[in-house]
PDB file of C-alpha atoms in Angstrom:
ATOM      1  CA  UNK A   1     -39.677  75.893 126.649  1.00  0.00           C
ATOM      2  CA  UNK A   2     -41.513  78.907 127.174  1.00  0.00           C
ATOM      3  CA  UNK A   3     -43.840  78.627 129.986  1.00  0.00           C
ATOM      4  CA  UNK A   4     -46.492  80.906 131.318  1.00  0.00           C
ATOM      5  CA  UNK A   5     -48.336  81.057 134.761  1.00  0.00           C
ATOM      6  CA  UNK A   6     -51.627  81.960 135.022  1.00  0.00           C
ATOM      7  CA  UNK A   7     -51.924  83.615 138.190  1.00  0.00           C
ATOM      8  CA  UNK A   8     -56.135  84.096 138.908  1.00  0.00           C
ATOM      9  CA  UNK A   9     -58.870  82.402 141.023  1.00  0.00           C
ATOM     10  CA  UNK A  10     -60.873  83.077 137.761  1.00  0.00           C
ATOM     11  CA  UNK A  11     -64.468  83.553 138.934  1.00  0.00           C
ATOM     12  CA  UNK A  12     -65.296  80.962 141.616  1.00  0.00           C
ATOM     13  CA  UNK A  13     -68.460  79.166 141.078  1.00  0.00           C
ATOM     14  CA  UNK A  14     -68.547  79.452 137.257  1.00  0.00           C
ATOM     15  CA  UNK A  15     -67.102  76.976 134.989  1.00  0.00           C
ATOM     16  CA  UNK A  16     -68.138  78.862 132.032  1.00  0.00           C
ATOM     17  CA  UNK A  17     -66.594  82.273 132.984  1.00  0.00           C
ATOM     18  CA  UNK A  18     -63.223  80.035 133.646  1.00  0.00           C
ATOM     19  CA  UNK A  19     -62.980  78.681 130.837  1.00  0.00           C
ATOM     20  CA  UNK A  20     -63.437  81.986 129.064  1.00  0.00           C
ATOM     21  CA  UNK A  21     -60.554  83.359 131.087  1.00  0.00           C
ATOM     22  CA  UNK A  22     -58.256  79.973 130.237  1.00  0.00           C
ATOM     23  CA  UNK A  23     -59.038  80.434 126.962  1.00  0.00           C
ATOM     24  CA  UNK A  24     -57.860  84.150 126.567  1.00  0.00           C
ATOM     25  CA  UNK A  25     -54.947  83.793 129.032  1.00  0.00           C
ATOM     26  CA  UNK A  26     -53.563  80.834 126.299  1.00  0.00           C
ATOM     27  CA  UNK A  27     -54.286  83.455 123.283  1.00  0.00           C
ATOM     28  CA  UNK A  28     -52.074  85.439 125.082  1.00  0.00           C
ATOM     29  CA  UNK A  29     -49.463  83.175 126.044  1.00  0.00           C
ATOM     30  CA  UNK A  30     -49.202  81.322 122.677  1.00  0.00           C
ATOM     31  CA  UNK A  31     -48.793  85.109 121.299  1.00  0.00           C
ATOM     32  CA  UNK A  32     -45.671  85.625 123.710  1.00  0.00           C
ATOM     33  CA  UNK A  33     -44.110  82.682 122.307  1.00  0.00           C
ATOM     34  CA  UNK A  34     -45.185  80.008 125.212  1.00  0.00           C
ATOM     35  CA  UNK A  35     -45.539  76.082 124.605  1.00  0.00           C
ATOM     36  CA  UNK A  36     -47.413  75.272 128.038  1.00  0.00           C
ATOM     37  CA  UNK A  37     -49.910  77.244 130.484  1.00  0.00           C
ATOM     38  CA  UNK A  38     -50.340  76.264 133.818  1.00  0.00           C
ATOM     39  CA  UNK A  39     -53.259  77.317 135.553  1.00  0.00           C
ATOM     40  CA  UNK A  40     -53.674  77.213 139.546  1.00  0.00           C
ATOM     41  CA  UNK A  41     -55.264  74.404 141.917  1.00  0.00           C
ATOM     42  CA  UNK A  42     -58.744  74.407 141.360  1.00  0.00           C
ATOM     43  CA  UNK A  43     -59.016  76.792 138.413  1.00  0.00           C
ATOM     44  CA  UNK A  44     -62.076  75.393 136.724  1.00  0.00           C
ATOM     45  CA  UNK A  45     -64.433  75.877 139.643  1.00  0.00           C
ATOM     46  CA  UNK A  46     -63.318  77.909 142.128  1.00  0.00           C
ATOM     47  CA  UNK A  47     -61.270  76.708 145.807  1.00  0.00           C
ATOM     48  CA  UNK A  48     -63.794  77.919 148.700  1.00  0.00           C
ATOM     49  CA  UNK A  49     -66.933  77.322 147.143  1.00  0.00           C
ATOM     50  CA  UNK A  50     -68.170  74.596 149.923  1.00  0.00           C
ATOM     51  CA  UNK A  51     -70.569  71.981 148.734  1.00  0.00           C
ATOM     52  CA  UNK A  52     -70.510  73.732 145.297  1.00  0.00           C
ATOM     53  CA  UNK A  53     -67.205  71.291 144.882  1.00  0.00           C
ATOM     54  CA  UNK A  54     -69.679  68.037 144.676  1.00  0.00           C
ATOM     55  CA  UNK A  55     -72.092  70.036 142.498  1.00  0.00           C
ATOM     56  CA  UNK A  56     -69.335  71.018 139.589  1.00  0.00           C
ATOM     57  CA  UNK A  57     -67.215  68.040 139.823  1.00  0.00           C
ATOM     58  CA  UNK A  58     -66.563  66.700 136.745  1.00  0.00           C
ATOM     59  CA  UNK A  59     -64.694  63.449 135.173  1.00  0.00           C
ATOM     60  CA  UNK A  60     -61.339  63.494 133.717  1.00  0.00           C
ATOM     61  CA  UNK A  61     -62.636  63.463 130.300  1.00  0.00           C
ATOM     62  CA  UNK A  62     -65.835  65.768 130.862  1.00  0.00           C
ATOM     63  CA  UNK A  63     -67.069  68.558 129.218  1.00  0.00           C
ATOM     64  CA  UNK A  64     -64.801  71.215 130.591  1.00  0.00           C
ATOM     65  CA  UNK A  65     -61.966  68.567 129.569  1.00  0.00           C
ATOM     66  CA  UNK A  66     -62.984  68.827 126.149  1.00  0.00           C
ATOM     67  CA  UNK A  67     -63.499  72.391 125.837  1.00  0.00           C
ATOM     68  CA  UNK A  68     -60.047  72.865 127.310  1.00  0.00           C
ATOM     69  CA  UNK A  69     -58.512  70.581 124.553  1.00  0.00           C
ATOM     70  CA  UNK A  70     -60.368  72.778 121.919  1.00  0.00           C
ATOM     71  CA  UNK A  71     -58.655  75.875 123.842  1.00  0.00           C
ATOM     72  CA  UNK A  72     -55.249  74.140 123.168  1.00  0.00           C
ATOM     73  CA  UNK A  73     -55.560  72.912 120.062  1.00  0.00           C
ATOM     74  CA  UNK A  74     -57.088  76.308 118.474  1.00  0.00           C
ATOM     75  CA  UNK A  75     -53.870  78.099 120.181  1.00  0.00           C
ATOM     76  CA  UNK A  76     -51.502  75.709 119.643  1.00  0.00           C
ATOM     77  CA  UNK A  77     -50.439  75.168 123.290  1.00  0.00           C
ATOM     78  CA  UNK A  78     -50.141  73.101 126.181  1.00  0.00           C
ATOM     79  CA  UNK A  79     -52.731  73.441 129.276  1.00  0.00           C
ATOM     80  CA  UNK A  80     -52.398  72.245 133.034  1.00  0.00           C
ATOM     81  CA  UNK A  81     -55.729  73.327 135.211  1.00  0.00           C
ATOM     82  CA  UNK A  82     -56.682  72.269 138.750  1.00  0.00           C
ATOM     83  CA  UNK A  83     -60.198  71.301 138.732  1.00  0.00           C
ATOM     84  CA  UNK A  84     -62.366  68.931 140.896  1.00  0.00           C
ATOM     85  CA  UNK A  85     -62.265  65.600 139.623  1.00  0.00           C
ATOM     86  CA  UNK A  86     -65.772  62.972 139.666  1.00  0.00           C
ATOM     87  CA  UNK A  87     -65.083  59.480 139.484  1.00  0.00           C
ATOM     88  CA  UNK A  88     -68.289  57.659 140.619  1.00  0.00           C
ATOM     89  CA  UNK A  89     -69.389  58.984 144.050  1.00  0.00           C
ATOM     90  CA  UNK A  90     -65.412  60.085 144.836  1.00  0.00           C
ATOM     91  CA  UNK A  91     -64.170  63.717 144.106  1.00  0.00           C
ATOM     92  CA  UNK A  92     -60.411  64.411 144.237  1.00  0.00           C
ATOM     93  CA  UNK A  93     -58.514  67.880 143.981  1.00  0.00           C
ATOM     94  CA  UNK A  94     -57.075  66.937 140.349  1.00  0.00           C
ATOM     95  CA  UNK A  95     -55.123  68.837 137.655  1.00  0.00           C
ATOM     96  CA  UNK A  96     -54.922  67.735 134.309  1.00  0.00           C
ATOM     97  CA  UNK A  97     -52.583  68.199 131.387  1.00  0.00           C
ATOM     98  CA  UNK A  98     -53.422  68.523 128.018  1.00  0.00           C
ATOM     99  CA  UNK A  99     -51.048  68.756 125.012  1.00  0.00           C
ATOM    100  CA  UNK A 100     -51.344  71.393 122.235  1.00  0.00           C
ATOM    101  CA  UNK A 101     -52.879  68.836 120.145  1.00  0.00           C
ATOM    102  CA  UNK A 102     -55.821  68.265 122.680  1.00  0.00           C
ATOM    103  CA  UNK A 103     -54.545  65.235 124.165  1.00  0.00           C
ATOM    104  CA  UNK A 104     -55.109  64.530 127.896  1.00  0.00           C
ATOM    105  CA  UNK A 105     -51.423  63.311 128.670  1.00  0.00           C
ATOM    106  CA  UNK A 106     -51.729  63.877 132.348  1.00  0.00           C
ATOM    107  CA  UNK A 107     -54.257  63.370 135.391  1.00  0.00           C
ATOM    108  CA  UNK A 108     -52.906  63.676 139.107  1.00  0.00           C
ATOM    109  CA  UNK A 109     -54.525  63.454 142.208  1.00  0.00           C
ATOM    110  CA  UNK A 110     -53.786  65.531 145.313  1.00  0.00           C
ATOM    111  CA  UNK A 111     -51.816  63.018 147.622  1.00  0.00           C
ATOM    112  CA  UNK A 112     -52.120  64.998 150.661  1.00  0.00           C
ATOM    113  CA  UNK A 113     -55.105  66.935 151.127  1.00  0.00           C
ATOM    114  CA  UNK A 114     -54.145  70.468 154.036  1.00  0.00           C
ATOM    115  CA  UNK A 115     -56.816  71.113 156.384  1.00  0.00           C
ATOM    116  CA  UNK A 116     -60.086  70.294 157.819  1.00  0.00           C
ATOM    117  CA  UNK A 117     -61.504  72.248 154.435  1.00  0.00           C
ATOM    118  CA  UNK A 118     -59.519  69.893 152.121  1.00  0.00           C
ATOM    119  CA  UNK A 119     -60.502  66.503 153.697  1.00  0.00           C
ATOM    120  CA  UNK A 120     -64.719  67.626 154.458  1.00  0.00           C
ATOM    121  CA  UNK A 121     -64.917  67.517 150.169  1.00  0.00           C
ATOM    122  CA  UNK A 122     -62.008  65.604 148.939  1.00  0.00           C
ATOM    123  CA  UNK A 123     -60.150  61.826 149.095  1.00  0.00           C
ATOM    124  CA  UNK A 124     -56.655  61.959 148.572  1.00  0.00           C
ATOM    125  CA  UNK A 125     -54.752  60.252 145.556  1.00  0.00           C
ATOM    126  CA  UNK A 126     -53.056  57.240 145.530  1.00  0.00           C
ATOM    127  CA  UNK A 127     -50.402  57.679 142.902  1.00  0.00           C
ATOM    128  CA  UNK A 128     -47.406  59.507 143.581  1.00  0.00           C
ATOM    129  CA  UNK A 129     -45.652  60.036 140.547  1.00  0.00           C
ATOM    130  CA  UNK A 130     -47.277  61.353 136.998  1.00  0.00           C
ATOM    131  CA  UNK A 131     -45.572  62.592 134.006  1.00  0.00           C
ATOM    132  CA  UNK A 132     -45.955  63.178 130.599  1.00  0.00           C
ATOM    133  CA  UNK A 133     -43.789  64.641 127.821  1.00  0.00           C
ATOM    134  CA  UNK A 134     -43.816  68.539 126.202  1.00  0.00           C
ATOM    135  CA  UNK A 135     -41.877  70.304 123.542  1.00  0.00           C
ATOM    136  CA  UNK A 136     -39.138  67.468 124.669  1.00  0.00           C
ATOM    137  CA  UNK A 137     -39.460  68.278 128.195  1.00  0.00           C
ATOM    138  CA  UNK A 138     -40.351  65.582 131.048  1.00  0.00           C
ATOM    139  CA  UNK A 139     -43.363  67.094 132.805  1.00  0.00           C
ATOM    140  CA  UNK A 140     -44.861  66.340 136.199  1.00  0.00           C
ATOM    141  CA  UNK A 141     -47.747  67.267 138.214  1.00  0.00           C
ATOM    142  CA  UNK A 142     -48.369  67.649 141.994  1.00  0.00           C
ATOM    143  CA  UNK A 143     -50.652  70.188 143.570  1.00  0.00           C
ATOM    144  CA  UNK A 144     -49.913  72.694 146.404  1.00  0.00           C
ATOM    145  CA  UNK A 145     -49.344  70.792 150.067  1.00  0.00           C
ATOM    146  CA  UNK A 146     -47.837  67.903 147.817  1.00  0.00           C
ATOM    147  CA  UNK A 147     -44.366  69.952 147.386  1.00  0.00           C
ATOM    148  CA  UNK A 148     -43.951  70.950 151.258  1.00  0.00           C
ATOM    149  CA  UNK A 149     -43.378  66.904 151.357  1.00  0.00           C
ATOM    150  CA  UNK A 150     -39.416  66.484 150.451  1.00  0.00           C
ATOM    151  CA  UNK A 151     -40.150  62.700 149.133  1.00  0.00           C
ATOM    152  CA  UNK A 152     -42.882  64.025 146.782  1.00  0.00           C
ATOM    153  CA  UNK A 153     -39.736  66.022 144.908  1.00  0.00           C
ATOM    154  CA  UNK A 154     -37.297  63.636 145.182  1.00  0.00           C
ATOM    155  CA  UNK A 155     -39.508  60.518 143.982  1.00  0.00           C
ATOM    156  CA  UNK A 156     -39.931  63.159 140.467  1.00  0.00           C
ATOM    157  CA  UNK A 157     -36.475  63.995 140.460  1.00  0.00           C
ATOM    158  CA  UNK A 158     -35.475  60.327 140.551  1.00  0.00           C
ATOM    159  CA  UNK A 159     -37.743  59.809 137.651  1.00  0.00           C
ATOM    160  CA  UNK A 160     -36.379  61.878 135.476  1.00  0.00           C
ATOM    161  CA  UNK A 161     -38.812  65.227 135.944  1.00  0.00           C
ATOM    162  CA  UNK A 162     -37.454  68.225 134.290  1.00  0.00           C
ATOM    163  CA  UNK A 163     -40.223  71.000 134.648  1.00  0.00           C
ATOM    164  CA  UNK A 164     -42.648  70.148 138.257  1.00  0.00           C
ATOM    165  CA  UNK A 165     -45.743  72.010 137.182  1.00  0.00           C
ATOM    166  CA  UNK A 166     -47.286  72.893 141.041  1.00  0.00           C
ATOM    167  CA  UNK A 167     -50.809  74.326 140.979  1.00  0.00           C
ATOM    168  CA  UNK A 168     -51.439  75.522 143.847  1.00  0.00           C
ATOM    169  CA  UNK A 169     -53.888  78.102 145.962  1.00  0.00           C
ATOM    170  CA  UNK A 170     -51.458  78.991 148.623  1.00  0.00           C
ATOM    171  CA  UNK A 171     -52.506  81.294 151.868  1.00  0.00           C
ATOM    172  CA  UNK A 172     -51.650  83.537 154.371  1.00  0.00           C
ATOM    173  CA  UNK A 173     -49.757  83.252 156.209  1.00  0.00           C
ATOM    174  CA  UNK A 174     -47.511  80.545 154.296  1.00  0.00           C
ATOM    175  CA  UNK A 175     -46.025  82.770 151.744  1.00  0.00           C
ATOM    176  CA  UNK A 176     -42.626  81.739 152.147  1.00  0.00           C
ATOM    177  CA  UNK A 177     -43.648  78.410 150.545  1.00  0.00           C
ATOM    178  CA  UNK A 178     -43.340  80.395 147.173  1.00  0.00           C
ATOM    179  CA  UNK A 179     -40.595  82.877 148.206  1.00  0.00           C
ATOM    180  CA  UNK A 180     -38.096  80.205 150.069  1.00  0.00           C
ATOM    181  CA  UNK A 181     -38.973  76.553 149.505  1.00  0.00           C
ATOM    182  CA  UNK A 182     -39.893  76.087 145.908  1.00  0.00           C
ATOM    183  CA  UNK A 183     -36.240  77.640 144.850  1.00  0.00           C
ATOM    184  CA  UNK A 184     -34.733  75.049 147.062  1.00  0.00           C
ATOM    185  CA  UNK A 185     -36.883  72.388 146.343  1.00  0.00           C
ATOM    186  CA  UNK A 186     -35.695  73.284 142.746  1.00  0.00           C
ATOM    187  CA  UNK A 187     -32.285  73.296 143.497  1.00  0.00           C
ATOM    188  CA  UNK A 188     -32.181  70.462 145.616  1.00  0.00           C
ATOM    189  CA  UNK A 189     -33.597  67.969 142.736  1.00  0.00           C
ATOM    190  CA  UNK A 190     -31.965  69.727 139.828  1.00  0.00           C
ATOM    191  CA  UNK A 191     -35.216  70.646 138.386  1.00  0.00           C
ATOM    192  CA  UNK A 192     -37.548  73.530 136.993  1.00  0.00           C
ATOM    193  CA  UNK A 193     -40.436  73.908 139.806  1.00  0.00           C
ATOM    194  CA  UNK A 194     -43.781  76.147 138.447  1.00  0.00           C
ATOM    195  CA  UNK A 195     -45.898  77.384 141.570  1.00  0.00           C
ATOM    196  CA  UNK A 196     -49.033  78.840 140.188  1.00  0.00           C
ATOM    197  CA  UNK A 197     -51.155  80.343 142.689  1.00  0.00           C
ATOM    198  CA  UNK A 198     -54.598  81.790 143.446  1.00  0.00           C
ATOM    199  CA  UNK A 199     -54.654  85.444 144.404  1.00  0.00           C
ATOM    200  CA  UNK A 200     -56.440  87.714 146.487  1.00  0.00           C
ATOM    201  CA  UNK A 201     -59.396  86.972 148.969  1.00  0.00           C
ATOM    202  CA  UNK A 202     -62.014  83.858 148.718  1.00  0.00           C
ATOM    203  CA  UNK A 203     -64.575  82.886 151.139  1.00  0.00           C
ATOM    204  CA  UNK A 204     -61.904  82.687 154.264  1.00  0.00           C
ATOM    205  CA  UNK A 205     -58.840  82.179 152.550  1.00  0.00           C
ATOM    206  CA  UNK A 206     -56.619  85.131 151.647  1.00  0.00           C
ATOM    207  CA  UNK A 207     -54.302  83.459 148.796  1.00  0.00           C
ATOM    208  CA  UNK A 208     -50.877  84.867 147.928  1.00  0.00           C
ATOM    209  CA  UNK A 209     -50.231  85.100 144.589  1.00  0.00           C
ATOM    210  CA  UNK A 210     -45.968  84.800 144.696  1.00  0.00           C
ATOM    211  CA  UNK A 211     -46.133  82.444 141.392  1.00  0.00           C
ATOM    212  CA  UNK A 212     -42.699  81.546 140.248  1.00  0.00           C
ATOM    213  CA  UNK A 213     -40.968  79.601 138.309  1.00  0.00           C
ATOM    214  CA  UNK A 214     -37.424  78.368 139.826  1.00  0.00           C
ATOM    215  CA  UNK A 215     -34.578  76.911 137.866  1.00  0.00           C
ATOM    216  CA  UNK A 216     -31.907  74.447 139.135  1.00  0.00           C
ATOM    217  CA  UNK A 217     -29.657  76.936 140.263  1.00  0.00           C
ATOM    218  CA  UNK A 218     -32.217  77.777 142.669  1.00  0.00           C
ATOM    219  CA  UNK A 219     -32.745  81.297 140.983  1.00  0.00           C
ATOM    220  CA  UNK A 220     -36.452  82.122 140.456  1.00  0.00           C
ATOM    221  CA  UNK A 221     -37.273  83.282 136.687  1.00  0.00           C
ATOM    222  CA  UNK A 222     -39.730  84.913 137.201  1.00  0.00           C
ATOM    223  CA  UNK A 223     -42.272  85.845 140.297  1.00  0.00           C
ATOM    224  CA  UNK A 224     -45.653  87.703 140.291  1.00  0.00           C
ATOM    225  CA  UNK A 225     -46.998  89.744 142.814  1.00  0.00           C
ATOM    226  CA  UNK A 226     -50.196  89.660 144.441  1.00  0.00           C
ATOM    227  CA  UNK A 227     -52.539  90.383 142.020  1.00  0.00           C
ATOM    228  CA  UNK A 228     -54.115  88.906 138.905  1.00  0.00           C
ATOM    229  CA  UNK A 229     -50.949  88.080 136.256  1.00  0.00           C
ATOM    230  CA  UNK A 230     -49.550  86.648 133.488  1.00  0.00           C
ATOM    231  CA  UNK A 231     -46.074  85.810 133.764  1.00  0.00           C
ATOM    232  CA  UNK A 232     -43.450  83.622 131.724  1.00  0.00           C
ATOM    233  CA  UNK A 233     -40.126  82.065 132.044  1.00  0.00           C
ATOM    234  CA  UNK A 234     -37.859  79.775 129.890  1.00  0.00           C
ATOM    235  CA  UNK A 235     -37.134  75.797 131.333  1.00  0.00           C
ATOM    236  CA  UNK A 236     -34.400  75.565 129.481  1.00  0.00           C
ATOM    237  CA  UNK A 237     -32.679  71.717 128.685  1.00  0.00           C
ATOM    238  CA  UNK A 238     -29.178  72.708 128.307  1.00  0.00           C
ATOM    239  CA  UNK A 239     -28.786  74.546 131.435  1.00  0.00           C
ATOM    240  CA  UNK A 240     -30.596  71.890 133.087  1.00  0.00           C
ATOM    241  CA  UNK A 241     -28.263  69.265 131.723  1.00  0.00           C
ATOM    242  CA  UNK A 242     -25.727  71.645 132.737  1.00  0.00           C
ATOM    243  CA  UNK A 243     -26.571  72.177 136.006  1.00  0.00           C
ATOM    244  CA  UNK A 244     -27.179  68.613 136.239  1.00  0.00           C
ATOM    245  CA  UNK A 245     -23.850  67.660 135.290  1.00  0.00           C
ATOM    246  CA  UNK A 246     -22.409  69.528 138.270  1.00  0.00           C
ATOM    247  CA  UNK A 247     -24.515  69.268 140.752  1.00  0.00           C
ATOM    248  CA  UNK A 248     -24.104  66.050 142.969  1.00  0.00           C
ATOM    249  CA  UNK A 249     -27.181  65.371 145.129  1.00  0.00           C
ATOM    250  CA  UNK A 250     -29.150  63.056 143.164  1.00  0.00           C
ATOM    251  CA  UNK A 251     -25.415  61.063 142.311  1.00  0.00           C
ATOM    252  CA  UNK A 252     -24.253  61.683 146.094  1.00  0.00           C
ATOM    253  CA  UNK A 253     -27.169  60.255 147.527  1.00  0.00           C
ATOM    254  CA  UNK A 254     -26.681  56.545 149.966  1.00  0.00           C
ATOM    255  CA  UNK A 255     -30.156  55.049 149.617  1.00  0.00           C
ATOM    256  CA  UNK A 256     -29.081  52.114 151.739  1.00  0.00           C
ATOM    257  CA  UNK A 257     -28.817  54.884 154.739  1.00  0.00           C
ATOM    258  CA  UNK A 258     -32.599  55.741 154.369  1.00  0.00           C
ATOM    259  CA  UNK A 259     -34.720  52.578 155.029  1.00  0.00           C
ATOM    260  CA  UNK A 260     -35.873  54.481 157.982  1.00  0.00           C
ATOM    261  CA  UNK A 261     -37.297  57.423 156.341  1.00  0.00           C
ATOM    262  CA  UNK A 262     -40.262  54.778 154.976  1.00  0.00           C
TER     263      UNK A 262
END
């Protein structure tokens, strides 16, 4: 499956001029051939906006949700966007999937909120492990700090996860998140890992850019630099089940030796 990375921080503090640029980034990408788009962590609003966070929440299925769906179904492609998530008085870091036929077929919840930033506007997730299906492919979500945790991976790779959509707005100086870890972390669970990143600077974060898309081999597809992109790269399911076949971590492994990991 084609896949394409928005890499952006849109225009933070408008939800209307996001959406615009969601919507023309999937023209694009449907044009080039792509089934999903992944967006980066926080898309919809913005990352350093402060108490602007609270103020442009939104539920799951909000407005922006269903404009989104409208976005996929009128390009005939899939969407993942970060966006801060309402439930009640609670906001989480969230980023939701939605199918090419407008469906919302995934909602995750940062686990494990970075920084002093993160935890002053956000409670973490509870649930660990979300998936959903596209084009054929097993699709799961975590968000930025999640994939720095080895257990996060592993818990998706024992599932079954073949393409790890990670939206992320990654800083300075951490950039060898995207240029070192996500290939292993890739490699290491026999999986397809998408980083999608923020770029350039935001209140006082400096974010990275880097997105990439890693295959099992632990060879990145594709990587953008450090400005505003669109890039794309294949997750392919035969050279998955290929590299799957002879690679023997996940078959090698001796659970019984790891009680004291938990």
């Amino acid at each position: 499956m084609r896949t394409a990375l928005l890499q952006s921080s849109g225009r933070p503090g408008s939800v209307a001029e996001n959406l615009k640029v969601l919507d023309d980034a999937a023209g694009r990408a449907a044009a080039a051939g792509a089934g999903l788009l992944a967006a980066p962590e926080m898309f919809l609003t913005g990352y350093a906006i402060g108490d602007d966070i609270a103020r442009l929440a939104e539920p799951a299925d909000g407005d922006s949700a269903d404009a989104i769906a409208e976005t996929a179904t009128r390009h005939g492609i899939a969407i993942a966007y970060g966006y801060p998530e309402r439930d009640g008085e609670t906001v989480y870091n969230s980023a939701q999937l939605i199918t090419a036929d407008g469906t919302r077929a995934a909602n995750y919840r940062k686990t494990h909120l970075f920084g002093c930033f993160e935890r002053a506007h956000f409670t973490p997730g509870d649930q660990q492990l979300v998936q959903t299906e596209v084009n054929g492919l097993t699709v799961g979500l975590l968000i930025c700090y999640d994939v720095e945790f080895p257990e996060n991976v592993r818990a998706h790779a024992l599932a079954g996860t073949d393409l790890l959509l990670v939206p992320t707005a990654q800083m300075h100086p951490f950039q060898f998140v995207a240029e070192s870890m996500i290939p292993v972390r890739a490699f290491e669970n026999q999986m397809y890992v998408a980083y999608v990143n923020r770029v350039g600077q935001e209140g006082e974060f400096e974010f990275v850019g880097l997105s990439t898309l890693a295959g099992p081999d632990g060879v990145a597809r594709t990587r953008a630099g450090r400005t505003e992109q669109l890039v794309f790269a294949d997750a392919d399911p035969a050279f998955l089940a290929a590299s799957r076949e002879n690679n023997p971590y996940l078959k090698d492994r001796r659970p019984d030796l790891y009680g004291s990991l938990v």
